[in-house]
PDB file of C-alpha atoms in Angstrom:
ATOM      1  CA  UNK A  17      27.952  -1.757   7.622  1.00  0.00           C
ATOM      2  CA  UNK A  18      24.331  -1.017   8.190  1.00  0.00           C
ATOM      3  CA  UNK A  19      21.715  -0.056   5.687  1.00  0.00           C
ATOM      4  CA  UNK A  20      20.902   3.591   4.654  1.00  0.00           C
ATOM      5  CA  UNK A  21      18.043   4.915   7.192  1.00  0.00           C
ATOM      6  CA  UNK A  22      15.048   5.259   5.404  1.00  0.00           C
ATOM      7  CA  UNK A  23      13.994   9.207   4.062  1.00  0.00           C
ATOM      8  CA  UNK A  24      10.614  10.708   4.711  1.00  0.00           C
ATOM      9  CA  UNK A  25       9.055  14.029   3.749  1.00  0.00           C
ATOM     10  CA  UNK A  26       6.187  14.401   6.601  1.00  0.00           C
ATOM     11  CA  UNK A  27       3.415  16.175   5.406  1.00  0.00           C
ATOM     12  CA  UNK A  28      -0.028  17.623   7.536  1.00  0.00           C
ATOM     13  CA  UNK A  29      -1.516  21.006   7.471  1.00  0.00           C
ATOM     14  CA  UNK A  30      -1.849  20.123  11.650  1.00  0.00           C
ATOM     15  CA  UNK A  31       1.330  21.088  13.291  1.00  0.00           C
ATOM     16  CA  UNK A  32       0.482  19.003  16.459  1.00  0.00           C
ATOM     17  CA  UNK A  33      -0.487  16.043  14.027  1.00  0.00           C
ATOM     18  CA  UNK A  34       2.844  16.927  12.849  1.00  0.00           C
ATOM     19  CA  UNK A  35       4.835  16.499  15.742  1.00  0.00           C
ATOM     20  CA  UNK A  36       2.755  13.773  16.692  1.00  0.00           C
ATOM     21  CA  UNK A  37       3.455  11.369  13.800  1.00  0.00           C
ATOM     22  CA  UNK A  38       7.264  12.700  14.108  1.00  0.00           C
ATOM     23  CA  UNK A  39       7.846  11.577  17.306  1.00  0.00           C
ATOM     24  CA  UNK A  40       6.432   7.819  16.067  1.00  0.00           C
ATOM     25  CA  UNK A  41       9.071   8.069  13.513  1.00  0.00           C
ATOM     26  CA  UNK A  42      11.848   9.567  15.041  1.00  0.00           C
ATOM     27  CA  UNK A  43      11.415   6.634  17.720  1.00  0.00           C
ATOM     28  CA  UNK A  44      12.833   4.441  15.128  1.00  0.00           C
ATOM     29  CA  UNK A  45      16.588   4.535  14.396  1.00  0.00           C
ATOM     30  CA  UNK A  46      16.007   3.294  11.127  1.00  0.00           C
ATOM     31  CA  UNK A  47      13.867   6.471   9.562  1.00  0.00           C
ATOM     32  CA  UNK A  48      15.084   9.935   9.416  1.00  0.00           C
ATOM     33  CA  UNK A  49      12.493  12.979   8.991  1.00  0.00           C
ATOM     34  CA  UNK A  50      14.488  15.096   6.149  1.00  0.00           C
ATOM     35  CA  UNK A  51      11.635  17.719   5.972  1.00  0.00           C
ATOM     36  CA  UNK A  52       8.207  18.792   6.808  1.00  0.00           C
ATOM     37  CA  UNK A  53       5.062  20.740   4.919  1.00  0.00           C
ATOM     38  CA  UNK A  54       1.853  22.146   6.032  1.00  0.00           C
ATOM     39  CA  UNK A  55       0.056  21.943   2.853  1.00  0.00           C
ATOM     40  CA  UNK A  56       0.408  19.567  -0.425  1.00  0.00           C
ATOM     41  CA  UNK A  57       2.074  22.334  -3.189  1.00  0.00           C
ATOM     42  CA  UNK A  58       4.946  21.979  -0.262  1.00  0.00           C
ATOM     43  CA  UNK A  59       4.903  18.391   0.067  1.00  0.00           C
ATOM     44  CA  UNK A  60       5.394  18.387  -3.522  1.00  0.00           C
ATOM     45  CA  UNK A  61       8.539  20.961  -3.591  1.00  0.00           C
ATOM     46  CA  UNK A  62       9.980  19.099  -0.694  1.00  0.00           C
ATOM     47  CA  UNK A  63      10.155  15.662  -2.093  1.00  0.00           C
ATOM     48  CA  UNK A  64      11.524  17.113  -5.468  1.00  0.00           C
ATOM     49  CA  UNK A  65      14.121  19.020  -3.264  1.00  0.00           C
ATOM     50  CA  UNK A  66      15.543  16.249  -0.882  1.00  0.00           C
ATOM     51  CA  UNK A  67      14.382  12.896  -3.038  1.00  0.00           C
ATOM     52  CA  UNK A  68      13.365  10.984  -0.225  1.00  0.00           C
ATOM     53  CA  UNK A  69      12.145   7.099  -0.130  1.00  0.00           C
ATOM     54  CA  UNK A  70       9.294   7.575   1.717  1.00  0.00           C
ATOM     55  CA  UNK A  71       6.506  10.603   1.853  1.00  0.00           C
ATOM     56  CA  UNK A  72       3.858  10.053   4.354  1.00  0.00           C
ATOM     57  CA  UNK A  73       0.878  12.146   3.087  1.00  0.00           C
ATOM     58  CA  UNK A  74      -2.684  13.768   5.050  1.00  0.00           C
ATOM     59  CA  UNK A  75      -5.500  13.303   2.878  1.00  0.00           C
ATOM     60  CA  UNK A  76      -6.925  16.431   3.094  1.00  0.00           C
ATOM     61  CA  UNK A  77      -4.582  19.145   3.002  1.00  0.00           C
ATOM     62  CA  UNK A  78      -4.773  22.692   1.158  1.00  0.00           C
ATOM     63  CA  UNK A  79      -3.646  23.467  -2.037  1.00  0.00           C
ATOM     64  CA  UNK A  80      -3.149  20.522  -2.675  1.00  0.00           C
ATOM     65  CA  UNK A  81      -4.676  17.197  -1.409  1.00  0.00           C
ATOM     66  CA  UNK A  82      -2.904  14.310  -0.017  1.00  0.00           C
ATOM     67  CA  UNK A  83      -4.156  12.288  -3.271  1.00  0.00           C
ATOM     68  CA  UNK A  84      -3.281  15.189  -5.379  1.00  0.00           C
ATOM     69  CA  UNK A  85      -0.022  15.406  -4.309  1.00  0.00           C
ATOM     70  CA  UNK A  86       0.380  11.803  -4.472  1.00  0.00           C
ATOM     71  CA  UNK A  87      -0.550  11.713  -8.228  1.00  0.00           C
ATOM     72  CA  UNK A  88       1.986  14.537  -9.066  1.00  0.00           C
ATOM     73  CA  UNK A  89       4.738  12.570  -6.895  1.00  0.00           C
ATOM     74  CA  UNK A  90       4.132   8.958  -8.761  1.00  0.00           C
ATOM     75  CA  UNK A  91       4.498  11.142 -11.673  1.00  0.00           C
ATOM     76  CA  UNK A  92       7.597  13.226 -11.023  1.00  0.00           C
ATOM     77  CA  UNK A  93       9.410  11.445  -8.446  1.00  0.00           C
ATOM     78  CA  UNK A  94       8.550   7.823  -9.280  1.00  0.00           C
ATOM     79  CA  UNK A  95      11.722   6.851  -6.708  1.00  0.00           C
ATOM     80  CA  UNK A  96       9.402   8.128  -3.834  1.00  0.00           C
ATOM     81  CA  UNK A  97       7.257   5.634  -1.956  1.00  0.00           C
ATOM     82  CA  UNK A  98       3.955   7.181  -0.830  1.00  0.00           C
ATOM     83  CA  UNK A  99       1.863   6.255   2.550  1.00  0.00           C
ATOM     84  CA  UNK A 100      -1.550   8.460   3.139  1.00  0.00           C
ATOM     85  CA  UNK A 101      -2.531   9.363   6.250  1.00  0.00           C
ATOM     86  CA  UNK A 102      -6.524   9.604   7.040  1.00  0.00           C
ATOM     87  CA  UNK A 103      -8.720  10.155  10.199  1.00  0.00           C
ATOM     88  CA  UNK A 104     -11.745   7.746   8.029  1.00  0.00           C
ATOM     89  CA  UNK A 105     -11.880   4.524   8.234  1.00  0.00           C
ATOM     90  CA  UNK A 106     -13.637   3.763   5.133  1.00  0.00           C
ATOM     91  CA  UNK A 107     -12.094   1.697   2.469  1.00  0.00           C
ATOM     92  CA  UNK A 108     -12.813   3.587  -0.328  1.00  0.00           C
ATOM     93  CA  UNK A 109     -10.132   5.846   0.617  1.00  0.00           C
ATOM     94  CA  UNK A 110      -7.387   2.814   0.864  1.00  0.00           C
ATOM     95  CA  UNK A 111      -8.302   1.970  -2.596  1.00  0.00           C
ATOM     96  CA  UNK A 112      -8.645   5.813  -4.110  1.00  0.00           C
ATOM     97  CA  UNK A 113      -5.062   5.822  -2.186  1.00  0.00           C
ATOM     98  CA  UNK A 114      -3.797   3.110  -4.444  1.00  0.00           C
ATOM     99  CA  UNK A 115      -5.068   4.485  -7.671  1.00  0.00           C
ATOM    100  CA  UNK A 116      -3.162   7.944  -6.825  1.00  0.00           C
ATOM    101  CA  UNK A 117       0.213   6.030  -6.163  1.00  0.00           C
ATOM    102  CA  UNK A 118       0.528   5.049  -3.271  1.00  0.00           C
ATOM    103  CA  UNK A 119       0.561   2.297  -1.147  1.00  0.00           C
ATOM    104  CA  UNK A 120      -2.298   2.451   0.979  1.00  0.00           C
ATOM    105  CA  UNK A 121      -3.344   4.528   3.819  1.00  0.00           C
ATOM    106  CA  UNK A 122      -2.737   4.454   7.621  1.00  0.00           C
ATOM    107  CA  UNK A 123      -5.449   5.792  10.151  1.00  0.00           C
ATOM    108  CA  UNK A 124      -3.993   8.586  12.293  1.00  0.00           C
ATOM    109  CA  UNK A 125      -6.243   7.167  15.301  1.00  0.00           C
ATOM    110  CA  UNK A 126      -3.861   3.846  15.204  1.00  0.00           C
ATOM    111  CA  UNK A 127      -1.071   5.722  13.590  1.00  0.00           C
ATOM    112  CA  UNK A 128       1.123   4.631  17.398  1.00  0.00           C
ATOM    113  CA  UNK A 129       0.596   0.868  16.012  1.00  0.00           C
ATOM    114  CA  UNK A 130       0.628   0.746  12.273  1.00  0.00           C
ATOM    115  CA  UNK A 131       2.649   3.461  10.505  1.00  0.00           C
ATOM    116  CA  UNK A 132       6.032   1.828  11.534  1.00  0.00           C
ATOM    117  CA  UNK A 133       4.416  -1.380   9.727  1.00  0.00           C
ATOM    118  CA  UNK A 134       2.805   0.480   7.342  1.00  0.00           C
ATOM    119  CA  UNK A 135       6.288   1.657   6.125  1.00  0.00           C
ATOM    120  CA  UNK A 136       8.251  -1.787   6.519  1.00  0.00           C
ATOM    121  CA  UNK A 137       5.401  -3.115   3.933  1.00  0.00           C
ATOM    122  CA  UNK A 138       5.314   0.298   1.618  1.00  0.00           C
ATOM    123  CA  UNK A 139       9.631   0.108   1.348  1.00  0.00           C
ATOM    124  CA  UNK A 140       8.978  -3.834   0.555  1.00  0.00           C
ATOM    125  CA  UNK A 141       7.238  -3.115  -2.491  1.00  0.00           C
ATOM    126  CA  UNK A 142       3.708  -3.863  -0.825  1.00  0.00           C
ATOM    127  CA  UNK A 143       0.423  -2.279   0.410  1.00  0.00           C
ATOM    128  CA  UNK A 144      -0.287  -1.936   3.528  1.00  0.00           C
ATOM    129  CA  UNK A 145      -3.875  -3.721   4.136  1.00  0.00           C
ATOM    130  CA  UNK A 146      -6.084  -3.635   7.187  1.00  0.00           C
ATOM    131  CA  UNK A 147      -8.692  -6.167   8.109  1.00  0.00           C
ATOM    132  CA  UNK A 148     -11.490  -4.454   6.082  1.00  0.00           C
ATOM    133  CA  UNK A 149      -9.704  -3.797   3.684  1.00  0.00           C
ATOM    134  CA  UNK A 150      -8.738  -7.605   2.957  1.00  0.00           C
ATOM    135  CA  UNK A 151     -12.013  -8.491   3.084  1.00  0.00           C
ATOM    136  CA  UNK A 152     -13.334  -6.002   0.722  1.00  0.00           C
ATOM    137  CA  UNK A 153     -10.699  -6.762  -1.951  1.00  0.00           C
ATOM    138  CA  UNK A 154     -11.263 -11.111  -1.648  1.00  0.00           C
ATOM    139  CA  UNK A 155     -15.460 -10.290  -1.179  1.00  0.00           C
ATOM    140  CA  UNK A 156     -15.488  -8.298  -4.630  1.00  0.00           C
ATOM    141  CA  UNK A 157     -12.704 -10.074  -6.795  1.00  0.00           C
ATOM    142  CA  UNK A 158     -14.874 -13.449  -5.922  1.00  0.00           C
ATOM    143  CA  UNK A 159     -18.073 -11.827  -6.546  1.00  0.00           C
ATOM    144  CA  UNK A 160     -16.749 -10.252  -9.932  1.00  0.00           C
ATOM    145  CA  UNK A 161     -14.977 -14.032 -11.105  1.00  0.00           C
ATOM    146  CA  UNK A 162     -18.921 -15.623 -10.484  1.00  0.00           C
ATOM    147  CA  UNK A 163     -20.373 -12.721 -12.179  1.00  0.00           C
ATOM    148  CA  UNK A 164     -17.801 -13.566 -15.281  1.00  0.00           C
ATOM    149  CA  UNK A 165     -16.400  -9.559 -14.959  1.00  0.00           C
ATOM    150  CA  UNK A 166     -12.769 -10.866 -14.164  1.00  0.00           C
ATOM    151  CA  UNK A 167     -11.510 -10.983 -17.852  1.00  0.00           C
ATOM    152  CA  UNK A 168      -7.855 -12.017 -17.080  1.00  0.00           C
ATOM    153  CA  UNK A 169      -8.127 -13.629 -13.654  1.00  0.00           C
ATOM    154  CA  UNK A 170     -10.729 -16.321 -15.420  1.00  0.00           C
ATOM    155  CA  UNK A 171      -7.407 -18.298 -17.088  1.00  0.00           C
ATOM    156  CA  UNK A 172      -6.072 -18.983 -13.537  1.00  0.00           C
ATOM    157  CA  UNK A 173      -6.534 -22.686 -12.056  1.00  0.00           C
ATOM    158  CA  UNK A 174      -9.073 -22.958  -8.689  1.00  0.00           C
ATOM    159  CA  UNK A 175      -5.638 -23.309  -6.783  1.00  0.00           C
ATOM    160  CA  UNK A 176      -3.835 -20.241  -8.365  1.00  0.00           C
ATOM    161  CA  UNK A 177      -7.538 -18.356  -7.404  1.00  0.00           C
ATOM    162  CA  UNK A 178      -6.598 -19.585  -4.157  1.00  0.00           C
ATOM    163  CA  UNK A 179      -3.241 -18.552  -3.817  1.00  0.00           C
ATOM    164  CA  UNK A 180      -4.189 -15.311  -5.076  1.00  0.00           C
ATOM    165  CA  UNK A 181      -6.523 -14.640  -2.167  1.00  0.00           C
ATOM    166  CA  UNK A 182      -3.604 -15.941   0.221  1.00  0.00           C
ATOM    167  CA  UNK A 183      -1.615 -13.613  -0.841  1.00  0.00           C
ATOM    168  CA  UNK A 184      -3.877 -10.765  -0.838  1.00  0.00           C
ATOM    169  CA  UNK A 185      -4.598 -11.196   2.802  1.00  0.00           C
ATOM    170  CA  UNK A 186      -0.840 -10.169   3.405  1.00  0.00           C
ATOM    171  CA  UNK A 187       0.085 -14.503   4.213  1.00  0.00           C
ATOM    172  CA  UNK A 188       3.736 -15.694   4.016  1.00  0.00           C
ATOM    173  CA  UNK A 189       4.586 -18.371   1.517  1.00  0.00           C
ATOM    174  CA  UNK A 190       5.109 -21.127   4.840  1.00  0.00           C
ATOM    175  CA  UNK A 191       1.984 -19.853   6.092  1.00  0.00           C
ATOM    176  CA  UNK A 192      -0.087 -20.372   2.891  1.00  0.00           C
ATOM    177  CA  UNK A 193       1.934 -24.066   2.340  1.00  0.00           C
ATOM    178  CA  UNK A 194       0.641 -24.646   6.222  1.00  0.00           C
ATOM    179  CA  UNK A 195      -3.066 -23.744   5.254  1.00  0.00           C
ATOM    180  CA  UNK A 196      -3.353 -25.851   2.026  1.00  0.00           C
ATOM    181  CA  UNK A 197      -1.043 -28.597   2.769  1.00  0.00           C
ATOM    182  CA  UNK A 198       1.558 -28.040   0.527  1.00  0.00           C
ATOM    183  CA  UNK A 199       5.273 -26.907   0.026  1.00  0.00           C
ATOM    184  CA  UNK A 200       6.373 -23.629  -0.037  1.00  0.00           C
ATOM    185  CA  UNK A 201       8.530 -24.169  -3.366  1.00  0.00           C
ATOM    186  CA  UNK A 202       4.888 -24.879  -4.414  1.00  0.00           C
ATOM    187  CA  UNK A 203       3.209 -22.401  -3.509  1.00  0.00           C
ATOM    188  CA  UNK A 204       5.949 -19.731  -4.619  1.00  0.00           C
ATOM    189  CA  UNK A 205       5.429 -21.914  -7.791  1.00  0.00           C
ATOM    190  CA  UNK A 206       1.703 -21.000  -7.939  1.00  0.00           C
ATOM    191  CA  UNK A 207       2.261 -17.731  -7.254  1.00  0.00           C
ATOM    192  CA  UNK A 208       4.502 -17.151 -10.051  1.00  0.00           C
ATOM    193  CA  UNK A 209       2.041 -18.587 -11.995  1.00  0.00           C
ATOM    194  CA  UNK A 210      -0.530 -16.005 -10.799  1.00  0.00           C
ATOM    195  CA  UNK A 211       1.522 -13.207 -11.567  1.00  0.00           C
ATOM    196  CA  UNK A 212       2.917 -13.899 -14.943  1.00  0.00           C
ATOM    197  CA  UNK A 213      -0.341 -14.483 -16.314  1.00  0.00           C
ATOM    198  CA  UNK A 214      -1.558 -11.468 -14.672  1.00  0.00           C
ATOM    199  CA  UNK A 215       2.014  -9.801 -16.321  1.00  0.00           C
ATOM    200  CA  UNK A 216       1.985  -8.222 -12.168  1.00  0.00           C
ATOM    201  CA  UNK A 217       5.597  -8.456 -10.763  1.00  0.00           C
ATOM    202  CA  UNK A 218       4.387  -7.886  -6.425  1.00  0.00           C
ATOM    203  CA  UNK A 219       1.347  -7.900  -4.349  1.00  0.00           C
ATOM    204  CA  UNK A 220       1.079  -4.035  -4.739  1.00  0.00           C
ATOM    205  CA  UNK A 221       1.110  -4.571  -9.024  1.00  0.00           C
ATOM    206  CA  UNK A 222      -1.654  -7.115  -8.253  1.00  0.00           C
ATOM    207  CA  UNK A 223      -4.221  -4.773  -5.787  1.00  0.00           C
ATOM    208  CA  UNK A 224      -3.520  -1.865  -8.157  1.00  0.00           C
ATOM    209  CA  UNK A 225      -4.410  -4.287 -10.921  1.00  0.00           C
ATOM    210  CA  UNK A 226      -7.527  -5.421  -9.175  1.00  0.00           C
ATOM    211  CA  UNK A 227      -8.335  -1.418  -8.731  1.00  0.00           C
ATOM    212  CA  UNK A 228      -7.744  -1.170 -12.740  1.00  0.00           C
ATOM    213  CA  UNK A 229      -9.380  -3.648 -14.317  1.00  0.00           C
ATOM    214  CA  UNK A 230     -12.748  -3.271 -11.833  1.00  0.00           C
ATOM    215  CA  UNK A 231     -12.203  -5.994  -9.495  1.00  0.00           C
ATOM    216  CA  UNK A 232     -11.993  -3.818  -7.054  1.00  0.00           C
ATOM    217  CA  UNK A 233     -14.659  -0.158  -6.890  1.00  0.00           C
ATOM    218  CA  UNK A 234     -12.367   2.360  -6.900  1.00  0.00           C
TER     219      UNK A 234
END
């Protein structure tokens, strides 16, 4: 018996965006398209209508924005995994992504390469970080832990601290045993560690965390 395809409510005032990003997602047997809306009020009435997992979101629609409607999904259709989709590669949006509810954004000009992804790691319970986006979240949670601005983060050990930053940059539990020489039952170990005295249960609890306590500009 196989699993459940996953649910999306598409949403992008462009029709041939639209249809673009459809046909990346229809290409997948696993994800079904259960309904489409030009503009974010819709997006909004569509996901409370059909309850999908997964609501892939333009940034800047009418109405209501992409973040907008994100915020009023996390709120009233907590069930509903949220991916925003941007033509700006600037991080700032990734992380103003994250503190509307979702789990991070995918650029529309690499949509053909990353949204498929992008979804595996928002249905895991994950963001979805790019490159600059990894570096911008390890660059300012080390610069705020030497400044002394990392209130809770200060109680973990210099190997938890490094685990943490592992993690962040999206590494598996083998790889991060391979790059500091240690077992994986350590490292998952560690991690736990990391997480209960964060009181963070996943990687996306920990970024949003970052975002909340000022680790991270938002």
């Amino acid at each position: 018996m196989t699993d459940s395809p996953t649910r999306i409510v598409l949403a992008d005032d462009h029709a041939l965006v639209r249809r673009g990003v459809r046909l990346i997602l229809d290409a997948e047997p696993d994800l079904t398209v259960v309904a489409e809306a030009d503009d974010g009020a819709e997006a909004v009435a569509r996901a409370r209508e059909h309850r999908p997992d997964l609501a892939v979101l333009d940034i800047a629609m009418p109405r209501l924005t992409g973040l907008q409607a994100a915020r009023e999904l996390s709120r009233t259709c907590p069930q509903t995994r949220i991916l925003i989709l941007t033509m700006y590669d600037n991080e700032q949006y990734f992380f103003e992504a994250l503190g509307a509810g979702a789990s991070g954004h995918v650029l529309k000009s690499v949509a053909d390469r990353e949204l498929v992804e992008a979804r595996r790691a928002t249905m895991r319970g994950e963001p979805f970080l790019y490159p600059g986006v990894v570096d911008a979240l390890i660059r300012d949670h080390l610069d705020r832990v030497r400044e002394g601005g990392a209130g809770s983060s200060r109680s973990l050990t210099d190997r938890e601290e490094e685990i943490l930053e592992l993690v962040a940059e999206g590494h598996t539990s083998q790889q991060i045993a391979d790059l500091l020489v240690i077992s994986p039952k350590t490292v998952e170990r560690h991690r736990a560690n990391v997480l209960h005295k964060l009181g963070l249960r996943n990687r996306l609890e920990l970024t949003r965390y970052a975002i909340r306590v000022g680790l991270i500009e938002a």
